[in-house]
Coordinates of C-alpha atoms in Angstrom, one line a residue:
Chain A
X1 CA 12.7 13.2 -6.0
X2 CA 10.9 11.8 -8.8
X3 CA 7.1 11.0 -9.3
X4 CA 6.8 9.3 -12.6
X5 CA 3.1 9.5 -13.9
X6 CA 0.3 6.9 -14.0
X7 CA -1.9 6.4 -17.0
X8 CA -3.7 9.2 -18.7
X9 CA -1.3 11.7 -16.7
X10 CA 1.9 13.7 -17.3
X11 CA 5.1 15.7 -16.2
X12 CA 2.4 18.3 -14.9
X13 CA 2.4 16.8 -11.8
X14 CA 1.7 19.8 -9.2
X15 CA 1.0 23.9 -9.4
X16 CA -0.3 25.4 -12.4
X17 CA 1.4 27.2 -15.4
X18 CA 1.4 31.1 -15.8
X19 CA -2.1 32.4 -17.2
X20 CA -4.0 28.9 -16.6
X21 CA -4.9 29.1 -13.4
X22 CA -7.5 26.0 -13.6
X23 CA -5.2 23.6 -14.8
X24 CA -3.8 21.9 -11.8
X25 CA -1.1 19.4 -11.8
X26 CA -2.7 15.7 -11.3
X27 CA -1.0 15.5 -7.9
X28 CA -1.0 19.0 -6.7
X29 CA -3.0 17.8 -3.2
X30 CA 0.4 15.8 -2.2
X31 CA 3.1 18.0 -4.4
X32 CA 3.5 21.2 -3.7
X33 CA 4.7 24.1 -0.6
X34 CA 4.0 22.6 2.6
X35 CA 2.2 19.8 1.0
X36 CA 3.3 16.2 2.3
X37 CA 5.6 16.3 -0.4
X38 CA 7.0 19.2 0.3
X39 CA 8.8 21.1 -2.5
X40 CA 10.3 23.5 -0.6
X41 CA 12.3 20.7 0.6
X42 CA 12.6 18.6 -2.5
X43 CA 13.7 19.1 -5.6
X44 CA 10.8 17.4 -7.7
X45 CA 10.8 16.1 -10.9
X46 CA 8.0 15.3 -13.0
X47 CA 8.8 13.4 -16.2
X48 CA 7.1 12.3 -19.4
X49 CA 6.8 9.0 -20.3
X50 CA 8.5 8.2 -23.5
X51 CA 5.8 7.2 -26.1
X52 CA 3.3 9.7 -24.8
X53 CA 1.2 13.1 -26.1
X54 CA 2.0 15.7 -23.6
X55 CA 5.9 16.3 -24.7
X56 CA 7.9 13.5 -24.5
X57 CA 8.7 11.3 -28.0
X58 CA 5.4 9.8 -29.0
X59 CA 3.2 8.2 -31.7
X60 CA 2.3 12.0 -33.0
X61 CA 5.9 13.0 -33.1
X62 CA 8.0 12.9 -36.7
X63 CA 9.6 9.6 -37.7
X64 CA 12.6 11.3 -39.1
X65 CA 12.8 8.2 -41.4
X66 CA 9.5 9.3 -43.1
X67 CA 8.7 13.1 -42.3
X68 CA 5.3 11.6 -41.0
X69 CA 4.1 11.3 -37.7
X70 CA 5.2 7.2 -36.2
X71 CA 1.6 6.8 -35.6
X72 CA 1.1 2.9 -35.5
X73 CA 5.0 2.5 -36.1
X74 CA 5.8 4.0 -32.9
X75 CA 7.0 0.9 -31.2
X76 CA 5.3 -0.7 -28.0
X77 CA 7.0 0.7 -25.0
X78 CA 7.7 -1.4 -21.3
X79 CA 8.1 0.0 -17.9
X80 CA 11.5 -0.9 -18.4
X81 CA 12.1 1.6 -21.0
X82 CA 10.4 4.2 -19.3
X83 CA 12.6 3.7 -16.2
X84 CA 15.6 3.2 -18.3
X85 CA 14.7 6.7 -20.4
X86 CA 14.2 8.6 -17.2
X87 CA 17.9 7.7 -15.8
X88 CA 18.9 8.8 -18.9
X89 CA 17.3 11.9 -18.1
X90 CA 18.6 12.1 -14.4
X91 CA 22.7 11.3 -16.5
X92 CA 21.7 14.4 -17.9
X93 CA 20.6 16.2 -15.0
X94 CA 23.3 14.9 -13.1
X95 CA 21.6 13.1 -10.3
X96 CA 23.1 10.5 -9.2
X97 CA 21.0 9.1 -6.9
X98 CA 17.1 10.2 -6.1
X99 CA 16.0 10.7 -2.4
X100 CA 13.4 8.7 -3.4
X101 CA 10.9 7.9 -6.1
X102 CA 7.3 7.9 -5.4
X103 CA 3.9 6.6 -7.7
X104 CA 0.7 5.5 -7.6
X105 CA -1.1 2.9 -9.7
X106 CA 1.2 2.6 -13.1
X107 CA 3.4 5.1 -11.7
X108 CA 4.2 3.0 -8.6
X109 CA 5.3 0.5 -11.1
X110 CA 7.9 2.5 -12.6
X111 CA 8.9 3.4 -8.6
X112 CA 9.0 -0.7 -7.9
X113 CA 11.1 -1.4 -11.2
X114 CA 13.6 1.6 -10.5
X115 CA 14.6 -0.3 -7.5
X116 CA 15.3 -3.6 -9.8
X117 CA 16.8 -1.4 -12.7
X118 CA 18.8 0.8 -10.6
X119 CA 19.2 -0.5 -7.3
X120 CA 21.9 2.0 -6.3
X121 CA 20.5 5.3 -7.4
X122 CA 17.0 5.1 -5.3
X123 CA 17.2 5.9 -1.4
X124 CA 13.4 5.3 -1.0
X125 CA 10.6 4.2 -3.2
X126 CA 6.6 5.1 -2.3
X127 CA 4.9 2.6 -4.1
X128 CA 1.1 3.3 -3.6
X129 CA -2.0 1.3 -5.5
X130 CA 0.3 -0.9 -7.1
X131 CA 0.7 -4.4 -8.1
X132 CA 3.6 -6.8 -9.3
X133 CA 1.9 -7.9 -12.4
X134 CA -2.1 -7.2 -14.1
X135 CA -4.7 -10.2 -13.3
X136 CA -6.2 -12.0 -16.2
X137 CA -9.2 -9.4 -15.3
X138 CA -6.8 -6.6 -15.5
X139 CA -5.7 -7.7 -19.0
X140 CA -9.0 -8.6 -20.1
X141 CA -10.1 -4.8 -19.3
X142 CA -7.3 -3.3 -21.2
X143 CA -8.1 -5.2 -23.9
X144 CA -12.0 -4.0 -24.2
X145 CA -10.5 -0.7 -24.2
X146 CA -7.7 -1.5 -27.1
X147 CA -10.6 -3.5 -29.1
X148 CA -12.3 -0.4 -28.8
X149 CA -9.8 2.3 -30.4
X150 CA -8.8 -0.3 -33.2
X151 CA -11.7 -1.3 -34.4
X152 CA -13.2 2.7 -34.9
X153 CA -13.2 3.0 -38.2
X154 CA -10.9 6.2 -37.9
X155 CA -8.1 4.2 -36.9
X156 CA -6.7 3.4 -39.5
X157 CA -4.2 1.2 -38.0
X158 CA -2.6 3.9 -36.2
X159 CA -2.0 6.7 -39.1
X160 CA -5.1 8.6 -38.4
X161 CA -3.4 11.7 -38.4
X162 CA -1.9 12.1 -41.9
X163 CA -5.6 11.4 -42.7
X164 CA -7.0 13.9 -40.6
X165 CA -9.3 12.1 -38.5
X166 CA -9.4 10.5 -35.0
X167 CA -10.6 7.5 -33.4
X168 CA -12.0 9.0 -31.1
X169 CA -15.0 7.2 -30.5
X170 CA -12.8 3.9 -29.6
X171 CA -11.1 6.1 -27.5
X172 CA -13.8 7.4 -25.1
X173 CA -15.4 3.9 -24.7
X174 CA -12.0 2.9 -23.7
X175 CA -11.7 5.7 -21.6
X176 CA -15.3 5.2 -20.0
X177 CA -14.4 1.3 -19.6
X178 CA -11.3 2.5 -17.6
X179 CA -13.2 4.7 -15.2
X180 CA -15.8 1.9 -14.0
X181 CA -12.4 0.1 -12.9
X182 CA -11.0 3.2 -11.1
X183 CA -13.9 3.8 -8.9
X184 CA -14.9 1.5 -6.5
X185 CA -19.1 0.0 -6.6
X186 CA -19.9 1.7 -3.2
X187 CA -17.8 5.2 -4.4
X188 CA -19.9 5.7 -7.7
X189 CA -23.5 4.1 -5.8
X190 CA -22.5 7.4 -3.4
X191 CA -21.8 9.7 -6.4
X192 CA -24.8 9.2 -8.4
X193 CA -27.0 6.2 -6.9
X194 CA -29.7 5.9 -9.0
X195 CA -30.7 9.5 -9.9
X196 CA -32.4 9.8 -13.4
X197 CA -31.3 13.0 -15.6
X198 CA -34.6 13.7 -16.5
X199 CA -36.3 12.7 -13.1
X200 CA -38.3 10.0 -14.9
X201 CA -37.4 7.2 -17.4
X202 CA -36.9 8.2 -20.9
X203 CA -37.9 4.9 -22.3
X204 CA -35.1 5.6 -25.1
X205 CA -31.3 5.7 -25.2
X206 CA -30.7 9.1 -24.6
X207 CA -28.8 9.8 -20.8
X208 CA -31.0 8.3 -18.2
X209 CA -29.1 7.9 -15.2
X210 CA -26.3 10.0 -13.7
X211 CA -23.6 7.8 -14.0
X212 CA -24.1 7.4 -17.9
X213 CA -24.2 11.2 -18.1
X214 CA -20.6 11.3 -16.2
X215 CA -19.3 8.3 -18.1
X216 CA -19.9 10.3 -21.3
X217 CA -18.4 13.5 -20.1
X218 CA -15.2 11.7 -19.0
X219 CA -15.0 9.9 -22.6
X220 CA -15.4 12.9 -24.6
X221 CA -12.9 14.9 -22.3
X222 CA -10.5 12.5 -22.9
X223 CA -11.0 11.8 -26.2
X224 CA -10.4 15.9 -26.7
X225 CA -7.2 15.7 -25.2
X226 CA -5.3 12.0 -25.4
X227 CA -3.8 10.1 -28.1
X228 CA -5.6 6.7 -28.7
X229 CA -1.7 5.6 -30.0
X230 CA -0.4 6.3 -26.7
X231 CA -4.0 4.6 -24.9
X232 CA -2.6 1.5 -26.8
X233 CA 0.8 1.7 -25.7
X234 CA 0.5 2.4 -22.1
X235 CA -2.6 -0.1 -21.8
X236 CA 0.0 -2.7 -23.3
X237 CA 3.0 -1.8 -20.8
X238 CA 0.4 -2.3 -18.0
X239 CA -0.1 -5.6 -19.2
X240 CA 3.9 -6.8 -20.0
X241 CA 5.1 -5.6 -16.6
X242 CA 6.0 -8.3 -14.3
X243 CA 9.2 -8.4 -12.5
X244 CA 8.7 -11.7 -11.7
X245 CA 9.0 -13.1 -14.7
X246 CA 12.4 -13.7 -15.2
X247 CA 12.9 -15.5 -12.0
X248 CA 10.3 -18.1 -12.7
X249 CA 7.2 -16.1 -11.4
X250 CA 9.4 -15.9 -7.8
X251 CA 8.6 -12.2 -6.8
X252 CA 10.9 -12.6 -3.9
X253 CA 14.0 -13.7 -6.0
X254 CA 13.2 -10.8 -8.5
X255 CA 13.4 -7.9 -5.9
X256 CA 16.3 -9.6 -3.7
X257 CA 17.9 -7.0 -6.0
X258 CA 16.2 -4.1 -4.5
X259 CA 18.2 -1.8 -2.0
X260 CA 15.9 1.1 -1.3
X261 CA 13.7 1.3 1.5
X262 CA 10.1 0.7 0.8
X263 CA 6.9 2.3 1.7
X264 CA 3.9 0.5 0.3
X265 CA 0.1 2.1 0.5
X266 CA -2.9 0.4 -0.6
X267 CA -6.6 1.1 -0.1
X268 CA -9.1 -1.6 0.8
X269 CA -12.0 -0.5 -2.0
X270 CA -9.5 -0.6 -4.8
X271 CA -10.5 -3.8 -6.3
X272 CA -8.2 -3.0 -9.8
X273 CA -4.9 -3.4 -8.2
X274 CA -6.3 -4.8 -4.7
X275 CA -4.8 -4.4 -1.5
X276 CA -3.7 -8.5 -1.6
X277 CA -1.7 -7.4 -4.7
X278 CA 0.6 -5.2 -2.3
X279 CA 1.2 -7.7 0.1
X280 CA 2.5 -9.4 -2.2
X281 CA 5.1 -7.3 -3.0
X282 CA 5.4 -6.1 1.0
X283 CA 5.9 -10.6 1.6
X284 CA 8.6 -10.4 -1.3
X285 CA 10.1 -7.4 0.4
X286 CA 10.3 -9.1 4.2
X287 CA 11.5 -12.5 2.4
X288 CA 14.7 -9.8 1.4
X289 CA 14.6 -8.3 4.8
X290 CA 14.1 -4.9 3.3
X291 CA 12.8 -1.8 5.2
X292 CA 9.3 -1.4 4.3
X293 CA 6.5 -0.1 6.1
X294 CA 2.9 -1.1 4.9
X295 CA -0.1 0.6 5.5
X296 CA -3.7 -0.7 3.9
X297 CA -6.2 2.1 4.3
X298 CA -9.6 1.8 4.7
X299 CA -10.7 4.2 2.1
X300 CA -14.3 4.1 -0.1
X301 CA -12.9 5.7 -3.3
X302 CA -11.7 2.6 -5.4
X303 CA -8.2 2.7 -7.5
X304 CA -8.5 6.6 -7.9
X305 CA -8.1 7.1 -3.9
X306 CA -4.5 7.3 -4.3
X307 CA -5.8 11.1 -5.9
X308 CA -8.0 11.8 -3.0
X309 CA -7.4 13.7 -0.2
X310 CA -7.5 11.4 3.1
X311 CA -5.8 12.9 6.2
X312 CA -4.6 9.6 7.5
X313 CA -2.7 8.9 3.9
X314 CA -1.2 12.2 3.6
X315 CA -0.5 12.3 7.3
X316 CA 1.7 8.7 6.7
X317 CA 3.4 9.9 3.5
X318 CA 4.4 13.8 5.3
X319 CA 5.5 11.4 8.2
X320 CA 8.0 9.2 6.0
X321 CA 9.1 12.7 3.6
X322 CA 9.9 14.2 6.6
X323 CA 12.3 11.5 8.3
X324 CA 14.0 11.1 4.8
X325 CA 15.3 15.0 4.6
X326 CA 14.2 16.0 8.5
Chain B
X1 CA 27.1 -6.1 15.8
X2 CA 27.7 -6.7 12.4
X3 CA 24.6 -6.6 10.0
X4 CA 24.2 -10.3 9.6
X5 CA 24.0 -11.2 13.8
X6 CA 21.3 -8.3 14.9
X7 CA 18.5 -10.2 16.2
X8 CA 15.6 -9.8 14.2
X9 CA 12.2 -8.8 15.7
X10 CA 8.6 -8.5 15.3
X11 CA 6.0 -7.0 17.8
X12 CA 2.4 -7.5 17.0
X13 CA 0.3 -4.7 18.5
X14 CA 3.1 -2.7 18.5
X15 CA 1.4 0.9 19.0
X16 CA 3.2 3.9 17.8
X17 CA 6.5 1.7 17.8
X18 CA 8.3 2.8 21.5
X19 CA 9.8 -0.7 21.9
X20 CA 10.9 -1.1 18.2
X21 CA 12.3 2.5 18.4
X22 CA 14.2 1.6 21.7
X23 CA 15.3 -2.1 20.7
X24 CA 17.1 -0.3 17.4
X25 CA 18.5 2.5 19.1
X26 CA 19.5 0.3 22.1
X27 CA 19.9 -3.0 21.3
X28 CA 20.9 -2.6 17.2
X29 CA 17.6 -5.5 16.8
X30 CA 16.1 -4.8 13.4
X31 CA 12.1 -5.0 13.4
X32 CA 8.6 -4.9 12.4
X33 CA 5.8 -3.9 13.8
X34 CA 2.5 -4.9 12.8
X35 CA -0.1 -2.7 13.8
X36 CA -4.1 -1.8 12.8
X37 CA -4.7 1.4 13.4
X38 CA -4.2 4.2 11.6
X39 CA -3.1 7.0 14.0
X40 CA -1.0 4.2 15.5
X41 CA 0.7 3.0 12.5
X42 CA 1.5 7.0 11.4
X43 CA 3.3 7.3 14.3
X44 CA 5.4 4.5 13.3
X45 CA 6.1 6.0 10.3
X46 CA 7.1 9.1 12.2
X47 CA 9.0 7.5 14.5
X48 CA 11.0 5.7 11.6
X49 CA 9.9 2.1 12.9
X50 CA 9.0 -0.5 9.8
X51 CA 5.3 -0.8 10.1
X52 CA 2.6 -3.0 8.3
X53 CA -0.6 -2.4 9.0
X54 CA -2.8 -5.6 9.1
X55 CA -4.6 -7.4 11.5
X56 CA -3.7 -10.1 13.8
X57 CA -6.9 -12.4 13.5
X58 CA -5.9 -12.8 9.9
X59 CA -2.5 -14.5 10.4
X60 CA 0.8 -13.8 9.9
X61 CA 1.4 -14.8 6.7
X62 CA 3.3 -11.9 5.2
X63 CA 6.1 -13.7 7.4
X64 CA 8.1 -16.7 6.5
X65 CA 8.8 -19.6 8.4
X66 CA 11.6 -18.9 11.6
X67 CA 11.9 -15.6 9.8
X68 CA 12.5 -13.9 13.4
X69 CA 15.1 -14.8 16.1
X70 CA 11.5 -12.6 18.7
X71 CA 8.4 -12.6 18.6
X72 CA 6.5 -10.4 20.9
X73 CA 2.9 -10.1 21.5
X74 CA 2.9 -7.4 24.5
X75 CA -0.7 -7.5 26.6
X76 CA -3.0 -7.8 23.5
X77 CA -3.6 -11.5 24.4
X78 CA -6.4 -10.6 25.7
X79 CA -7.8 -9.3 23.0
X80 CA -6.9 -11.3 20.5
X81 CA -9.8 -13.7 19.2
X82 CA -8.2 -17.0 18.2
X83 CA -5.7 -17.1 20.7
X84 CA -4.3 -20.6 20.0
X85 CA -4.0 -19.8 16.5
X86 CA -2.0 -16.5 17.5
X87 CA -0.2 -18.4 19.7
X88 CA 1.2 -21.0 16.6
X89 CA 1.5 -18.7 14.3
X90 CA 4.3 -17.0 16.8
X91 CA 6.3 -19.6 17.0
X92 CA 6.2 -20.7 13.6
X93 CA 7.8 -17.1 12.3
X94 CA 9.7 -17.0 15.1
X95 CA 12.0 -19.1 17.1
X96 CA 11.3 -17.5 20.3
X97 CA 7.4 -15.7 21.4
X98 CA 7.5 -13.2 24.3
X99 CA 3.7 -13.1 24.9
X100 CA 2.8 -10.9 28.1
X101 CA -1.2 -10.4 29.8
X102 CA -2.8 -8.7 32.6
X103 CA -3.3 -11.7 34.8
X104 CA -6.7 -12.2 35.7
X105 CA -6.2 -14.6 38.7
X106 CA -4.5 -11.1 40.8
X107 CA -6.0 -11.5 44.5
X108 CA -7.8 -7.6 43.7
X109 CA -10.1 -9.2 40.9
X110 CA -10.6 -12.5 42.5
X111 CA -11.8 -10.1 45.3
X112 CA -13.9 -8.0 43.0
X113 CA -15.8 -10.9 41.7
X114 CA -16.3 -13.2 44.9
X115 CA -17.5 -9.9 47.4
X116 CA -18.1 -7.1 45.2
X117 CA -20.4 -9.6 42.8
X118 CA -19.0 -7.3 39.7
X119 CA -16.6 -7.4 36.9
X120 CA -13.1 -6.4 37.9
X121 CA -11.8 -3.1 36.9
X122 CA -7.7 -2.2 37.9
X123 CA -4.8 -0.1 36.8
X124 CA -4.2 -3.5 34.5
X125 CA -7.9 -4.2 33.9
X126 CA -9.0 -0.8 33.1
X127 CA -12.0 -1.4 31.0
X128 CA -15.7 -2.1 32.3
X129 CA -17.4 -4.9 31.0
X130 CA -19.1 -3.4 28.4
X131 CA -16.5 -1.7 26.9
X132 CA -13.7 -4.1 26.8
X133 CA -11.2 -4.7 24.4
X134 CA -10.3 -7.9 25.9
X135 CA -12.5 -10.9 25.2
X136 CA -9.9 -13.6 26.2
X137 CA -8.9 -12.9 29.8
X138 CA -7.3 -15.6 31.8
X139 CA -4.9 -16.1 34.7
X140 CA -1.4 -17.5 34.8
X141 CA -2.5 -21.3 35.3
X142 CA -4.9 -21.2 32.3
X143 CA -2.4 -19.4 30.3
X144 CA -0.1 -22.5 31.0
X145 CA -2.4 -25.3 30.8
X146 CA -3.1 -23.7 27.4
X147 CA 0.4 -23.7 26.8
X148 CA 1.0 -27.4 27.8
X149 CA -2.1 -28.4 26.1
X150 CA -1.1 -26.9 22.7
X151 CA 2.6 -28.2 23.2
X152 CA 4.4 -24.8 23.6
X153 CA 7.1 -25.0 25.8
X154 CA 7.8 -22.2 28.9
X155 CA 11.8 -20.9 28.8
X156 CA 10.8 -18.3 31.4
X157 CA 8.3 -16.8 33.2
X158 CA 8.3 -13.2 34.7
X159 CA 5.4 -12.0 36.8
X160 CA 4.9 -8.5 38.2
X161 CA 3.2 -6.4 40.2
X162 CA 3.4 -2.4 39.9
X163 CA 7.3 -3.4 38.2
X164 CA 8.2 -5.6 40.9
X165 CA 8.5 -9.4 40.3
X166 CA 6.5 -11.4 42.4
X167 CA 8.0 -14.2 43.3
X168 CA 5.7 -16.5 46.2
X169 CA 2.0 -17.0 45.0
X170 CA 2.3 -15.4 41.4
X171 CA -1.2 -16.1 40.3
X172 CA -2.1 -14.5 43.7
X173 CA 0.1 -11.8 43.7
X174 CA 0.9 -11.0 40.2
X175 CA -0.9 -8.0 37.9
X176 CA 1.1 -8.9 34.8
X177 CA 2.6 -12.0 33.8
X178 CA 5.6 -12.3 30.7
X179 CA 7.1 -15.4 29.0
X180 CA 9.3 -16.6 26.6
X181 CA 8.1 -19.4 25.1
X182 CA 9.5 -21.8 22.2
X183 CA 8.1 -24.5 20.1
X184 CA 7.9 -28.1 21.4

């Protein structure tokens, strides 16, 4: 099994590390003992994506041409070579085939195009919160967030580090740009409404209302711990992917290639990759008379429900895990 | 079989998947159910039946045209809101619709209304008036003037009464009525 990471995540994907008891993996409600994916059944590997900051080859790791970090050098990545890096890495491991290969979001990408890459070597592919290709919106999104990080002054068109500073104010607007798109208008009117911080209006610019206070907070987290290089990189592979685009925008031509078995999840709130985007690919699929099985869920949480805990989503994805290796 | 001959099926409303389930297993006809709710299209997924869970009033248009040899629509008529447009769509996915419904013209709920003065309620017709599912009933002779009218054309007609077929005075005498219908 192989759950290939979304966006800001990494090969950490479930349990926690000896002595760090607080750091969960980023899917450890799905991944885990007796969870729906059950790793006492499957052998799970998390992997990280190649141009990342948690491990794998990356903007902050040596060009061996220079003795200096690659920084803006480090070349834009696609979902393509991420796909193509990780069957290098099952060569290695010796897996020949996965039982199945299961993402959400960006991750669900790299599930969809391991089916086109690799038809043979994937049994099943979950492909949850996805889409075939970004929306002009989608695009325009990612590039607020890119305009962001390049234009902070500490950018330094991508060698920041050999100068010892960070753009890190570029990337926490691009980080707190990102959230609004994750969370759906009814999920954050539910999380913080209209509360004020300081139960009355400050009349200045300081934090007034909840949400602003929790839009911060995520920005400076993640500007403490990601790598704006990598923000602009995976923002940018986002935006390239489209399997469609070979075959003259004909999704159904482009994954007549596909052998696996599908099962595709979307949630009705997530208006980022909306649930229209999967049909698409679940039409493309029946036009190949695939196996697929489709399920929409009604769920309030926006793009990030494919985190959350919902029994009827976990209940579905147990269900197909356990007719797979009963 | 061989791969490229199994009949190709789709059952809208298909529940937890029992008749796609049995029509693999059985019959080696390759389906899809679609389904709406949630407990319902889990079990699918538990009982290894292709599932997609949308609803009917929207269309079929996840389906190409004549992409099914079957079409079935199994007593959810009745409960469906634009019938005729149900009723189209069928036929243009598939060459062949298999459409069954509780028929409303049985003698027991002609009797109900006409003496009783109340709503029918049956082993077919479970449901009280206010808590109905169904908001199209009908009885055989609409269902085929509908038919006629909207230029389907009736292969074969099966009507039934506790699972035997009823042969004099179906719209009489029959609790559930089955078809298989084509285009034109």
């Amino acid at each position: 099994m192989l759950v290939p990471h979304a966006l800001n995540a990494s090969h950490h994907v479930a349990g926690t590390y000896a002595g760090q008891p607080d750091n969960l993996g980023w899917w450890d409600n799905m991944v885990g003992p007796g969870k729906p994916l059950d790793t006492r059944r499957f052998f799970v590997i998390g992997v990280n994506n190649l141009g990342g900051c948690h491990g794998s080859s990356g903007p902050i790791t040596t060009n061996p041409a220079t003795g200096k970090p690659w920084g803006g050098d480090f070349p834009v990545v696609t979902v393509e070579d991420w796909v193509a890096a990780q069957a290098r890495l099952a060569d290695r491991l010796g897996i020949e085939r996965f039982a199945a290969v299961m993402g959400g979001s960006l991750g669900a990408m790299q599930a969809l195009q391991w089916t086109l890459s690799f038809p043979e070597r994937v049994r099943h592919a979950l492909v949850i919160a996805a889409t075939p290709t970004l929306t002009a919106q989608n695009i325009a999104f990612n590039e607020v967030a890119r305009q962001a990080i390049v234009t902070d002054p500490d950018f330094h068109d991508g060698h920041y580090y050999e100068r010892g500073v960070l753009p890190r104010r570029g990337l926490r607007l691009a980080r707190m740009i990102g959230h609004i798109t994750y969370l759906s208008d009814d999920a954050m009117m539910e999380k913080f409404g209209r509360v004020l911080r300081r139960g009355r209006p400050g009349y200045d610019f300081d934090i007034d209302f909840e949400v602003e206070s929790y839009l911060r907070y995520q920005g400076d987290k993640f500007a403490g711990y990601f790598d704006a290089n990598t923000y602009l990189r995976i923002t940018k592979a986002l935006d390239y992917f489209d399997p469609a685009a070979d075959f003259g925008g004909d999704l159904s031509a482009a994954l007549a290639r596909a052998r696996a078995n599908f099962l595709v999840i979307s949630f009705t709130s997530d208006w980022r990759f909306a649930p229209s985007r999967s049909r698409e690919i679940v039409r493309a699929l029946l036009d190949n008379r695939r196996v697929v099985s489709y399920l929409e869920l009604d769920a309030p949480h926006g793009h990030d429900a494919f985190l959350m805990e919902d029994a009827r989503y976990m209940a579905a994805v147990r269900a197909y895990f356990e007719n797979i290796a009963p | 079989m061989d791969r490229a001959r199994r009949a190709r099926v789709l059952d809208l409303g298909c529940g937890d998947g029992a008749l796609l389930a049995y029509l693999w297993k059985e019959r080696d006809a390759h389906g899809y159910g679609v389904e709406i709710d949630d407990a319902k299209v889990t079990a699918c997924v538990k009982n290894d039946v292709n599932v997609l869970q949308m609803n009917l009033e929207s269309g079929l248009s996840l389906f190409g045209d004549g992409s099914f040899d079957c079409v079935i629509l199994s007593q959810t008529l009745q409960a469906v809101r634009h019938t005729e447009d149900i009723l189209r769509e069928m036929l243009r996915v598939g060459r062949e619709a298999i459409v069954s419904f509780p028929n409303f013209g049985h003698w027991s709920a002609r009797l109900q209304v006409a003496f009783g003065g109340r709503m029918p309620v049956s082993r077919s017709l479970p449901y009280e008036w206010y808590d109905t599912p169904n908001v199209h009933l009908c009885t055989i002779s609409d269902f085929e003037n509908l038919a006629r009218r909207i230029g389907l054309r009736i292969r074969e007609r099966v009507v039934l009464h506790e699972g035997a077929t009823v042969g004099v005075l179906p719209n009489l005498r029959g609790s559930l009525a089955v078809y298989r219908m084509s285009a034109g």
